[in-house]
mmCIF file of C-alpha atoms in Angstrom:
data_model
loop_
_atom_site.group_PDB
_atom_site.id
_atom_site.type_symbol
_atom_site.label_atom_id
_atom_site.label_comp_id
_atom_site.label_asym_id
_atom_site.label_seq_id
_atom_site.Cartn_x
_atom_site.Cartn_y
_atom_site.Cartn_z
ATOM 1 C CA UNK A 1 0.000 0.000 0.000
ATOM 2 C CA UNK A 2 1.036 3.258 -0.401
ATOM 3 C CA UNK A 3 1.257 6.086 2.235
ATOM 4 C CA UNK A 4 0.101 9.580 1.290
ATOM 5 C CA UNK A 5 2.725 10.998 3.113
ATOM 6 C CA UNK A 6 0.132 13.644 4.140
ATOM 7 C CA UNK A 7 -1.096 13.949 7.743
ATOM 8 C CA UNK A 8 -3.951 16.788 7.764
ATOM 9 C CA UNK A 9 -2.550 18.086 11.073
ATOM 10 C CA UNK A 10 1.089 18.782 9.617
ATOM 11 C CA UNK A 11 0.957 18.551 5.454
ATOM 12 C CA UNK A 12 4.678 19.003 5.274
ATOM 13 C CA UNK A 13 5.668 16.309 7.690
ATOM 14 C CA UNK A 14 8.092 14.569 5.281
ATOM 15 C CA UNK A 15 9.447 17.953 4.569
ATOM 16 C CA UNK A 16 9.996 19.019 7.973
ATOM 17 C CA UNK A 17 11.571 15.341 8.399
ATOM 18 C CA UNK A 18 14.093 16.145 5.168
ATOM 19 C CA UNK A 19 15.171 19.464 6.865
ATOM 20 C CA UNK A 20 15.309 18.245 10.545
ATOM 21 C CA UNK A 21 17.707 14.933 9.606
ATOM 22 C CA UNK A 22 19.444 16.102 6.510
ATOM 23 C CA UNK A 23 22.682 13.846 7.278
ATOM 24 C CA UNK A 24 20.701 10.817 8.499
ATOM 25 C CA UNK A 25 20.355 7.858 6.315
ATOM 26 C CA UNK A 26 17.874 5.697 7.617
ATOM 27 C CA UNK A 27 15.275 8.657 7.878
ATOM 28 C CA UNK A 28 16.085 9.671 4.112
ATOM 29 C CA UNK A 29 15.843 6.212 2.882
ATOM 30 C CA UNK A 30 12.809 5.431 4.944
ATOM 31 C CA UNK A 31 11.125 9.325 3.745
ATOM 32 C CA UNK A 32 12.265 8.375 0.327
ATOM 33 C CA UNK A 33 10.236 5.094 0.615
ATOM 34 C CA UNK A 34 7.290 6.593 2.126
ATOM 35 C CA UNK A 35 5.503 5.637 -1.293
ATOM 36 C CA UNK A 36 6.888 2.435 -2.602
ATOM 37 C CA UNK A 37 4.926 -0.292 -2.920
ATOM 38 C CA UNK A 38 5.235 -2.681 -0.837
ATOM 39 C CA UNK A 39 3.337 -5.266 -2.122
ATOM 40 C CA UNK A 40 4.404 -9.426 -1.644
ATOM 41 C CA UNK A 41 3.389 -12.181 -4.364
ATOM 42 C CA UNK A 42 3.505 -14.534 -1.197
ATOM 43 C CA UNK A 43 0.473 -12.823 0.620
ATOM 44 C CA UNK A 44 -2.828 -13.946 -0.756
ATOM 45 C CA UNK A 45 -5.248 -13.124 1.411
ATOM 46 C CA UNK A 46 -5.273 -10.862 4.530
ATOM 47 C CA UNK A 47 -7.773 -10.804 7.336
ATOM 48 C CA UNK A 48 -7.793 -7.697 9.274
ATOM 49 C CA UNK A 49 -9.112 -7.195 12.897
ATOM 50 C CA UNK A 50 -9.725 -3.334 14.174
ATOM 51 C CA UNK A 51 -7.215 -1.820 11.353
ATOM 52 C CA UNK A 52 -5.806 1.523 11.745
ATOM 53 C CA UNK A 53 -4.516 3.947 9.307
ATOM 54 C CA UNK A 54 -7.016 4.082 7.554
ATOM 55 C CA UNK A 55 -6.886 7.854 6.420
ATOM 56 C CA UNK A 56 -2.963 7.843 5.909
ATOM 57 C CA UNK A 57 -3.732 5.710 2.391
ATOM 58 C CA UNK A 58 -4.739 6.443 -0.218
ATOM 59 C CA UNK A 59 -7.614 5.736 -2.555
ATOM 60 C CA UNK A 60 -5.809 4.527 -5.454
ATOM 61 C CA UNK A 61 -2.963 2.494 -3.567
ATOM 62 C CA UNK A 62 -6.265 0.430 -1.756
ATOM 63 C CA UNK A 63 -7.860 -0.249 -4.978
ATOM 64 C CA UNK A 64 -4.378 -1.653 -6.246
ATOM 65 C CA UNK A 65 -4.722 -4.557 -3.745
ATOM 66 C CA UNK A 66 -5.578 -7.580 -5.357
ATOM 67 C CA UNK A 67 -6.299 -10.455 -2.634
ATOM 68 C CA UNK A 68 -9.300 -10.850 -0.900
ATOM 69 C CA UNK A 69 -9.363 -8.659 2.327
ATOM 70 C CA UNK A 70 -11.570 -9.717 5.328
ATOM 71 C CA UNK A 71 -11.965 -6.714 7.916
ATOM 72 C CA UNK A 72 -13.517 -7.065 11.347
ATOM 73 C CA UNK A 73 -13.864 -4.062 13.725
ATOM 74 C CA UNK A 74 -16.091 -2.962 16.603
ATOM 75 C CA UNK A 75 -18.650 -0.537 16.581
ATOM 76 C CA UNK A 76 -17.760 0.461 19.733
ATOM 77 C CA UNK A 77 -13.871 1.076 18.726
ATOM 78 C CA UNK A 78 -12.813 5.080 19.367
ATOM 79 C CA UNK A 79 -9.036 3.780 19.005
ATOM 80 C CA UNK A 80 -10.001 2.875 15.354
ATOM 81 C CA UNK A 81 -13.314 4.075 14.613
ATOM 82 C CA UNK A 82 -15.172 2.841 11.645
ATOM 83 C CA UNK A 83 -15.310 6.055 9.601
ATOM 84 C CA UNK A 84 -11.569 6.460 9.671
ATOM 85 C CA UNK A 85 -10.166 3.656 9.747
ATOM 86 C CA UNK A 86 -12.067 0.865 8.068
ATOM 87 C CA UNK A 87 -14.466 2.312 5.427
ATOM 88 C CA UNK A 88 -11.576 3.231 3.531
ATOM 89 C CA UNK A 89 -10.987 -0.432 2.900
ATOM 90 C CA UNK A 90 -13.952 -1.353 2.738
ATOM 91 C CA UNK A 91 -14.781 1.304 -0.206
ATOM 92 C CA UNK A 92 -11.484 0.966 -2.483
ATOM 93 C CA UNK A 93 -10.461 -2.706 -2.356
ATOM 94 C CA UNK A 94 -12.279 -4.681 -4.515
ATOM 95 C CA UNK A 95 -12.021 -8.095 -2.767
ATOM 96 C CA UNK A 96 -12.678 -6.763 0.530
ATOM 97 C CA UNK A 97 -15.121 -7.567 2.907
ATOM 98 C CA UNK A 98 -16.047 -7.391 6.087
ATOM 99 C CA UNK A 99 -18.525 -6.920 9.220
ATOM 100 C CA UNK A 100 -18.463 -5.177 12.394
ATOM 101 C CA UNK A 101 -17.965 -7.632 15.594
ATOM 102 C CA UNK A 102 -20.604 -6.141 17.528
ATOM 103 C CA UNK A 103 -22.318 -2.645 18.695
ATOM 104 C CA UNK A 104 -20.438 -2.678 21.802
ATOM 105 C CA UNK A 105 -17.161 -3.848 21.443
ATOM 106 C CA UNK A 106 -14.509 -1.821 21.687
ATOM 107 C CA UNK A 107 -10.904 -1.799 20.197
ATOM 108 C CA UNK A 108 -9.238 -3.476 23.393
ATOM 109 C CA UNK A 109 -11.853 -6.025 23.610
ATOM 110 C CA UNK A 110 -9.850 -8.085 20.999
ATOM 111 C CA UNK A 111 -7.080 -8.354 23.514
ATOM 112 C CA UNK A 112 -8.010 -7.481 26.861
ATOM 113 C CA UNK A 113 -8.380 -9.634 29.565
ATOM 114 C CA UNK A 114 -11.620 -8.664 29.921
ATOM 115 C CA UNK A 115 -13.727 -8.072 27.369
ATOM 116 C CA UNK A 116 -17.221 -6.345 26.819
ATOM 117 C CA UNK A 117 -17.841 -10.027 24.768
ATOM 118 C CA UNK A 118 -15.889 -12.593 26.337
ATOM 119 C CA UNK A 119 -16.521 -14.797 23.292
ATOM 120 C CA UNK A 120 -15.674 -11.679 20.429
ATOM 121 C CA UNK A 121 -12.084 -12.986 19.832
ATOM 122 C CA UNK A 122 -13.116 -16.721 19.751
ATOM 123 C CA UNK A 123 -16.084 -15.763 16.873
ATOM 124 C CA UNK A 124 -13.825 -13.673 15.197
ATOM 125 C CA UNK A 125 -11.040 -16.037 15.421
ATOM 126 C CA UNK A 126 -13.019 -18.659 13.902
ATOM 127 C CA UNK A 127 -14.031 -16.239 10.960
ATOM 128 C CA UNK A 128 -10.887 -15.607 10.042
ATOM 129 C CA UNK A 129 -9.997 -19.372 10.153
ATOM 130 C CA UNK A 130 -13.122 -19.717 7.834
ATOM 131 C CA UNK A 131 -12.201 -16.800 5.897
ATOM 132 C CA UNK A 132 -8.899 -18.061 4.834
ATOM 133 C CA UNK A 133 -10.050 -22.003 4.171
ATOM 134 C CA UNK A 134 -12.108 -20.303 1.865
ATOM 135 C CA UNK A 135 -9.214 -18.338 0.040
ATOM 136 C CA UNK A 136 -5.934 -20.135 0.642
ATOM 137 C CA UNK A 137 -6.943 -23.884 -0.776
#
């Protein structure tokens, strides 16, 4: 995928990176690879639970992704929220798919010890499972 480079809160980020490191050579090689692509022949599907980053990619880079994409997130999520971070996906890659885990679960519920649906990671564990029987025979 590729980045955009562009954060709305500071446009000339990798800019401001350029002029702030001139002499370093990890920053300018990874600024200078901000928008390769990135993409793998090995990875041929991808199942995605509560992705971020959402708004740092861009339309055109998401529709270039050609395996089937299964996205789960929770309607409850403000780490992630829907509108940021997952309808990109779900608008721009053609093979993707997805549903939201529940109303109420939240972003941490996928990990935390205690979660607002103790079984949420054990459903969506066994949809991904499904999910990538289906695409990886």
């Amino acid at each position: 995928m590729f980045l955009t480079g562009r954060i709305p809160e500071f446009p000339g980020v990798l800019e401001a990176y350029r002029k702030k490191y001139p002499d370093d050579l990890s920053v300018r090689r990874a600024i200078d690879g901000a928008g390769a692509d990135l993409s793998d022949a090995r990875v041929r599907a991808v199942f995605q639970v509560a992705p971020g980053v959402g708004g740092f990619v861009t339309p055109g880079s998401l529709a270039a992704v050609r395996v089937p994409v299964g996205i789960r997130w929770g309607g409850a999520d403000t780490v992630n929220p829907y509108e940021a971070d997952t309808r990109p996906s779900l608008e721009h890659i053609p093979a993707a798919s997805g549903r939201c885990a529940g109303a109420h679960v939240r972003h941490d519920d996928f990990f935390a010890p205690e979660p607002a649906d103790p079984a949420v990671r054990h459903r969506v564990g066994g949809e991904a499972a499904d999910f990538f029987a289906r695409h990886l025979r």
